[in-house]
Tab-separated table of C-alpha atoms in Angstrom:
chain	number	residue	atom	x	y	z
A	29	MET	CA	-3.467	-60.117	19.164
A	30	LYS	CA	-1.672	-57.094	20.610
A	31	SER	CA	-1.002	-57.355	24.321
A	32	LEU	CA	0.403	-55.137	27.049
A	33	ALA	CA	3.352	-57.538	27.285
A	34	GLU	CA	4.259	-56.548	23.739
A	35	LEU	CA	4.192	-52.909	24.825
A	36	ALA	CA	6.641	-53.719	27.615
A	37	ALA	CA	8.976	-55.213	24.992
A	38	ILE	CA	8.791	-51.994	22.951
A	39	ARG	CA	9.685	-50.083	26.103
A	40	GLU	CA	12.832	-52.159	26.615
A	41	LYS	CA	13.860	-51.487	23.041
A	42	MET	CA	13.210	-47.757	23.322
A	43	GLN	CA	14.847	-47.042	26.650
A	44	SER	CA	18.308	-47.248	25.137
A	45	LYS	CA	17.295	-44.807	22.422
A	46	VAL	CA	15.807	-42.152	24.693
A	47	VAL	CA	19.198	-41.078	25.968
A	48	ILE	CA	20.592	-40.512	22.482
A	49	ARG	CA	17.519	-38.602	21.351
A	50	GLU	CA	17.734	-35.875	23.951
A	51	GLY	CA	21.000	-34.362	22.860
A	52	MET	CA	20.184	-34.020	19.178
A	53	GLY	CA	18.889	-31.055	17.263
A	54	THR	CA	15.395	-31.990	16.161
A	55	THR	CA	13.166	-30.822	13.381
A	56	ARG	CA	9.676	-29.904	14.485
A	57	VAL	CA	6.646	-30.439	12.287
A	58	VAL	CA	3.694	-28.488	13.684
A	59	VAL	CA	0.216	-29.272	12.388
A	60	GLY	CA	-2.682	-26.865	12.986
A	61	MET	CA	-5.446	-28.901	14.627
A	62	ALA	CA	-8.175	-26.444	15.580
A	63	THR	CA	-11.726	-26.623	14.201
A	64	CYS	CA	-10.609	-24.889	10.994
A	65	GLY	CA	-7.718	-27.296	10.406
A	66	ILE	CA	-9.716	-30.401	11.268
A	67	ALA	CA	-12.610	-29.396	9.017
A	68	ALA	CA	-10.196	-28.686	6.142
A	69	GLY	CA	-8.558	-32.116	6.408
A	70	ALA	CA	-5.684	-31.811	8.898
A	71	ARG	CA	-6.235	-35.266	10.380
A	72	PRO	CA	-5.154	-37.268	7.287
A	73	VAL	CA	-2.277	-34.796	6.825
A	74	LEU	CA	-1.044	-35.439	10.366
A	75	ASN	CA	-1.433	-39.187	9.816
A	76	ALA	CA	0.597	-38.980	6.610
A	77	PHE	CA	3.439	-37.175	8.424
A	78	VAL	CA	3.474	-39.776	11.207
A	79	GLU	CA	3.437	-42.660	8.728
A	80	GLY	CA	6.036	-41.073	6.452
A	81	VAL	CA	8.416	-40.238	9.287
A	82	ASN	CA	8.066	-43.787	10.616
A	83	ALA	CA	8.517	-45.419	7.221
A	84	ASN	CA	11.612	-43.360	6.435
A	85	GLY	CA	13.263	-44.023	9.784
A	86	LEU	CA	13.237	-40.333	10.709
A	87	THR	CA	11.725	-40.753	14.173
A	88	ASP	CA	14.962	-39.800	15.934
A	89	LYS	CA	15.290	-36.591	13.961
A	90	VAL	CA	11.750	-35.329	13.527
A	91	ALA	CA	9.139	-34.509	16.166
A	92	ILE	CA	5.536	-34.104	15.037
A	93	THR	CA	3.389	-31.871	17.206
A	94	GLN	CA	-0.033	-30.266	17.114
A	95	THR	CA	-1.120	-26.714	17.689
A	96	GLY	CA	-4.351	-24.731	17.722
A	97	CYS	CA	-5.530	-22.147	15.228
A	98	ILE	CA	-2.606	-20.425	13.534
A	99	GLY	CA	-4.850	-17.598	12.362
A	100	ILE	CA	-4.838	-18.256	8.627
A	101	CYS	CA	-7.896	-20.521	8.474
A	102	GLN	CA	-8.401	-19.968	4.749
A	103	TYR	CA	-5.090	-21.729	4.056
A	104	GLU	CA	-5.748	-24.818	6.194
A	105	PRO	CA	-4.523	-27.532	6.467
A	106	VAL	CA	-1.407	-25.594	7.487
A	107	VAL	CA	1.870	-27.177	8.585
A	108	GLU	CA	4.929	-25.338	9.879
A	109	ILE	CA	8.383	-26.889	9.851
A	110	TYR	CA	11.036	-25.609	12.248
A	111	GLU	CA	14.642	-26.644	11.764
A	112	ASP	CA	17.632	-25.583	13.825
A	113	GLY	CA	19.369	-22.608	12.299
A	114	LYS	CA	16.894	-22.275	9.441
A	115	GLU	CA	13.936	-20.070	8.749
A	116	LYS	CA	10.484	-21.523	9.472
A	117	VAL	CA	8.742	-23.008	6.436
A	118	THR	CA	4.942	-22.707	6.242
A	119	TYR	CA	3.110	-25.143	3.994
A	120	VAL	CA	-0.528	-24.470	3.143
A	121	LYS	CA	-3.550	-26.263	1.643
A	122	LEU	CA	-2.013	-29.654	2.232
A	123	ASP	CA	-3.441	-33.122	1.772
A	124	ALA	CA	-2.064	-36.557	2.609
A	125	GLN	CA	-0.312	-36.896	-0.757
A	126	LYS	CA	1.445	-33.525	-0.501
A	127	ALA	CA	2.422	-34.374	3.070
A	128	ALA	CA	4.068	-37.599	1.914
A	129	GLU	CA	5.971	-35.610	-0.719
A	130	ILE	CA	7.168	-33.125	1.918
A	131	VAL	CA	8.423	-35.994	4.098
A	132	GLU	CA	10.339	-37.414	1.145
A	133	LYS	CA	11.794	-34.174	-0.242
A	134	HIS	CA	12.052	-31.806	2.723
A	135	LEU	CA	12.442	-33.924	5.865
A	136	LYS	CA	14.482	-36.660	4.219
A	137	GLY	CA	16.122	-34.806	1.307
A	138	GLY	CA	16.536	-31.356	2.870
A	139	GLN	CA	14.862	-29.573	-0.064
A	140	VAL	CA	11.926	-27.243	0.658
A	141	VAL	CA	8.952	-28.046	-1.598
A	142	GLU	CA	8.478	-24.455	-2.746
A	143	GLU	CA	5.234	-24.971	-4.649
A	144	TYR	CA	3.299	-25.873	-1.475
A	145	THR	CA	4.611	-23.009	0.665
A	146	ILE	CA	2.489	-20.024	1.607
A	147	GLY	CA	4.742	-17.757	-0.481
A	148	ALA	CA	4.068	-19.728	-3.648
A	149	TYR	CA	0.346	-19.973	-2.917
A	150	LYS	CA	-0.088	-16.237	-2.512
A	151	THR	CA	1.563	-15.395	-5.808
A	152	VAL	CA	-0.625	-17.766	-7.859
B	9	MET	CA	-17.006	-31.756	9.112
B	10	LYS	CA	-17.958	-34.915	7.302
B	11	GLU	CA	-17.408	-37.447	10.083
B	12	LEU	CA	-18.601	-37.577	13.689
B	13	SER	CA	-15.103	-38.675	14.670
B	14	LEU	CA	-13.795	-35.283	13.454
B	15	ASN	CA	-16.275	-33.549	15.761
B	16	ILE	CA	-15.048	-35.758	18.611
B	17	LEU	CA	-11.429	-34.823	17.858
B	18	ASP	CA	-12.292	-31.137	17.821
B	19	VAL	CA	-14.463	-31.071	20.929
B	20	ALA	CA	-12.238	-33.363	23.034
B	21	LYS	CA	-9.405	-30.912	22.439
B	22	ASN	CA	-11.439	-28.387	24.465
B	23	SER	CA	-11.123	-30.786	27.412
B	24	THR	CA	-7.339	-30.935	27.250
B	25	ALA	CA	-7.209	-27.174	26.692
B	26	ALA	CA	-9.243	-26.810	29.914
B	27	GLY	CA	-6.418	-28.497	31.771
B	28	ALA	CA	-8.109	-31.878	32.203
B	29	THR	CA	-5.950	-34.738	33.477
B	30	LYS	CA	-8.631	-37.289	32.711
B	31	VAL	CA	-10.895	-37.438	29.678
B	32	GLU	CA	-13.468	-40.167	29.145
B	33	ILE	CA	-14.771	-40.628	25.638
B	34	SER	CA	-17.591	-43.148	25.409
B	35	LEU	CA	-19.584	-44.231	22.401
B	36	GLU	CA	-22.564	-46.496	22.632
B	37	LEU	CA	-24.745	-47.717	19.826
B	38	ALA	CA	-28.077	-48.986	21.139
B	39	GLU	CA	-30.166	-51.599	19.383
B	40	SER	CA	-32.624	-48.859	18.465
B	41	GLY	CA	-29.934	-47.230	16.301
B	42	ILE	CA	-29.395	-44.332	18.704
B	43	LEU	CA	-25.706	-43.493	19.017
B	44	SER	CA	-24.663	-41.714	22.220
B	45	ILE	CA	-21.332	-39.953	22.395
B	46	SER	CA	-20.218	-38.674	25.765
B	47	ILE	CA	-17.092	-36.743	26.659
B	48	ILE	CA	-16.443	-36.215	30.357
B	49	ASP	CA	-13.422	-34.339	31.688
B	50	ASN	CA	-12.063	-33.011	34.962
B	51	GLY	CA	-10.858	-29.732	33.458
B	52	CYS	CA	-11.486	-26.259	34.850
B	53	GLY	CA	-15.158	-26.270	33.798
B	54	MET	CA	-17.244	-23.313	32.643
B	55	ASP	CA	-19.376	-20.845	34.541
B	56	GLU	CA	-23.069	-20.555	33.724
B	57	GLU	CA	-22.669	-17.593	31.428
B	58	THR	CA	-19.967	-19.280	29.383
B	59	LEU	CA	-21.985	-22.475	29.233
B	60	MET	CA	-24.974	-20.583	27.833
B	61	GLY	CA	-22.815	-19.187	25.055
B	62	VAL	CA	-20.778	-22.158	23.891
B	63	THR	CA	-23.165	-23.400	21.247
B	64	ASN	CA	-23.371	-19.920	19.783
B	65	PRO	CA	-20.950	-19.724	16.824
B	66	PHE	CA	-20.088	-16.161	17.786
B	67	TYR	CA	-18.620	-17.273	21.072
B	68	THR	CA	-15.025	-18.473	21.206
B	69	THR	CA	-12.092	-18.528	23.600
B	70	ARG	CA	-9.519	-18.021	20.931
B	71	LYS	CA	-7.999	-14.695	20.096
B	72	THR	CA	-7.308	-15.070	16.386
B	73	ARG	CA	-10.948	-15.128	15.255
B	74	LYS	CA	-14.271	-13.962	16.598
B	75	VAL	CA	-16.103	-17.196	15.766
B	76	GLY	CA	-15.925	-20.657	17.346
B	77	MET	CA	-17.538	-23.414	15.338
B	78	GLY	CA	-16.629	-26.576	17.254
B	79	LEU	CA	-19.629	-27.061	19.529
B	80	PRO	CA	-22.150	-25.421	17.179
B	81	LEU	CA	-21.129	-27.920	14.475
B	82	LEU	CA	-21.540	-30.869	16.853
B	83	LYS	CA	-24.931	-29.552	17.987
B	84	MET	CA	-26.046	-29.208	14.392
B	85	ALA	CA	-24.823	-32.707	13.515
B	86	ALA	CA	-26.849	-34.159	16.400
B	87	GLU	CA	-29.990	-32.107	15.864
B	88	GLN	CA	-30.238	-32.744	12.161
B	89	THR	CA	-30.724	-36.448	12.961
B	90	GLY	CA	-33.380	-35.688	15.587
B	91	GLY	CA	-30.867	-36.045	18.418
B	92	GLU	CA	-29.547	-33.418	20.781
B	93	LEU	CA	-26.488	-32.040	22.536
B	94	ARG	CA	-26.448	-31.554	26.301
B	95	ILE	CA	-23.607	-29.995	28.243
B	96	SER	CA	-23.206	-29.549	31.968
B	97	SER	CA	-20.244	-28.102	33.765
B	98	SER	CA	-18.927	-27.199	37.161
B	99	THR	CA	-16.171	-24.815	38.167
B	100	GLU	CA	-16.198	-25.921	41.792
B	101	LYS	CA	-12.725	-26.523	43.116
B	102	GLY	CA	-11.914	-30.209	43.515
B	103	SER	CA	-14.858	-31.391	41.445
B	104	SER	CA	-14.666	-29.160	38.387
B	105	GLY	CA	-15.188	-30.503	34.910
B	106	THR	CA	-17.449	-30.639	31.921
B	107	SER	CA	-19.629	-33.408	30.634
B	108	LEU	CA	-21.123	-33.486	27.226
B	109	LEU	CA	-23.642	-35.895	25.779
B	110	ALA	CA	-24.608	-35.936	22.139
B	111	THR	CA	-27.192	-38.303	20.701
B	112	PHE	CA	-27.660	-39.232	17.069
B	113	ASP	CA	-30.267	-41.302	15.301
B	114	THR	CA	-28.079	-43.384	12.986
B	115	LYS	CA	-31.147	-44.390	10.973
B	116	SER	CA	-31.591	-40.786	9.889
B	117	ILE	CA	-30.412	-39.993	6.366
B	118	ASP	CA	-28.771	-36.865	7.801
B	119	CYS	CA	-26.598	-38.788	10.258
B	120	MET	CA	-22.928	-38.445	9.420
B	121	PRO	CA	-20.812	-41.598	9.490
B	122	LEU	CA	-18.574	-42.090	12.516
B	123	GLY	CA	-15.549	-42.247	10.221
B	124	ASP	CA	-11.979	-42.829	11.274
B	125	ILE	CA	-12.359	-42.886	15.061
B	126	ILE	CA	-9.015	-44.672	15.467
B	127	SER	CA	-7.127	-41.716	13.985
B	128	THR	CA	-9.073	-39.371	16.226
B	129	ILE	CA	-8.071	-41.269	19.369
B	130	CYS	CA	-4.436	-41.619	18.264
B	131	ILE	CA	-4.151	-37.910	17.512
B	132	LEU	CA	-5.751	-36.923	20.820
B	133	ILE	CA	-3.265	-39.094	22.698
B	134	ALA	CA	-0.307	-37.814	20.657
B	135	GLY	CA	-1.381	-34.221	21.306
B	136	SER	CA	-1.705	-34.687	25.080
B	137	PRO	CA	0.335	-37.758	26.006
B	138	GLU	CA	0.243	-36.936	29.733
B	139	VAL	CA	-3.571	-36.979	29.934
B	140	ASP	CA	-5.460	-40.122	30.975
B	141	PHE	CA	-7.795	-40.990	28.136
B	142	LEU	CA	-10.383	-43.653	28.704
B	143	PHE	CA	-11.998	-44.623	25.424
B	144	THR	CA	-14.837	-47.094	25.019
B	145	ASP	CA	-16.974	-47.928	22.010
B	146	LYS	CA	-19.855	-50.227	22.864
B	147	ARG	CA	-21.756	-51.945	20.071
B	148	GLN	CA	-24.283	-54.777	20.095
B	149	SER	CA	-21.514	-57.112	18.907
B	150	GLY	CA	-18.884	-56.189	21.472
B	151	CYS	CA	-16.822	-53.441	23.005
B	152	VAL	CA	-13.566	-51.649	22.153
B	153	GLN	CA	-11.619	-50.177	25.038
B	154	LEU	CA	-8.406	-48.270	25.606
B	155	ASP	CA	-7.124	-46.838	28.869
B	156	THR	CA	-3.950	-44.787	28.481
B	157	ALA	CA	-3.345	-44.804	32.266
B	158	GLN	CA	-2.862	-48.543	31.901
B	159	LEU	CA	-0.422	-48.084	29.011
B	160	ARG	CA	1.550	-45.486	30.955
B	161	GLU	CA	1.868	-47.934	33.836
B	162	VAL	CA	3.576	-50.407	31.500
B	163	LEU	CA	5.742	-47.779	29.814
B	164	GLY	CA	6.949	-45.932	32.878
B	165	ALA	CA	7.544	-42.198	33.141
B	166	GLU	CA	10.304	-41.689	30.592
B	167	ILE	CA	8.586	-42.993	27.472
B	168	SER	CA	5.894	-40.700	26.101
B	169	LEU	CA	2.701	-42.013	24.518
B	170	ALA	CA	3.431	-39.565	21.701
B	171	GLU	CA	6.490	-41.557	20.579
B	172	PRO	CA	5.890	-42.795	17.023
B	173	GLU	CA	6.575	-46.426	17.973
B	174	ILE	CA	3.955	-46.239	20.731
B	175	GLN	CA	1.514	-44.449	18.431
B	176	MET	CA	1.793	-47.284	15.904
B	177	TRP	CA	1.151	-49.824	18.646
B	178	ILE	CA	-1.947	-47.965	19.881
B	179	ARG	CA	-3.309	-47.736	16.342
B	180	GLU	CA	-2.835	-51.464	15.713
B	181	TYR	CA	-4.227	-52.308	19.154
B	182	LEU	CA	-7.435	-50.440	18.337
B	183	GLU	CA	-7.607	-51.811	14.788
B	184	GLU	CA	-7.445	-55.372	16.082
B	185	GLN	CA	-10.191	-54.711	18.601
B	186	TYR	CA	-12.456	-53.205	15.931
B	187	GLN	CA	-11.865	-56.148	13.624
B	188	SER	CA	-13.003	-58.551	16.319
B	189	ILE	CA	-16.360	-56.898	16.987
């Protein structure tokens, strides 16, 4: 059974890491979580990013955050990825499976998954 | 929305957007099959005029669209089971806040399943790690509870509840509690 004592142990382990984390350039994954996003399936997408980033050991490099309505409700679930020195990438119409693929290819491998970007979607 | 827990996620975000520092989310399933969901916050509250309009889909606070579906969808979900949605609010300084109570008859064929409430709670905490969330889910067989103020006391100020390691712990903590009831 999980206990608060276990949480204290996690804290000890993390405190050493916090210092290192602050100085590094981080990648931000921003998930739209307004009514439109939630209704379109943003919750499993956000979960998939959290799980994928954890499983791939990217937690020091990638921060996952939430935002409100981005204004393109018809393309939800929408996720924006901001990287230092690079142009923002907007992914649209995501699901958990596509999110896992983006973690693998983009966040881990550094390759934008073009077919899920808003640019590719609009030209279909 | 296909799950009540998605409505909870959506509506509870209004509380954090209203600047609440404390949000209580309580679920209670009575023996009669009536599920009550209450969300109580100490945010800035709403004046009477705003309160009158919030369940109207053509009222919204956001600027990108002229419609706001969050509360209307919750109201519809409750009413289609024979339940109701009640909201009261105060903007009085020092005691401002909003409290919302939705009731659902879970025996109704039109009652949506609760769904993945654990994800909802985890995402709310990750989105506003500085807010005190008090979550309880009371069933006939037992009770699930999580108080993030308590967790923050253990973690101290420098470790955020949004940290992935902490998020995983919270998820497993809730999963274990649900398995035991």
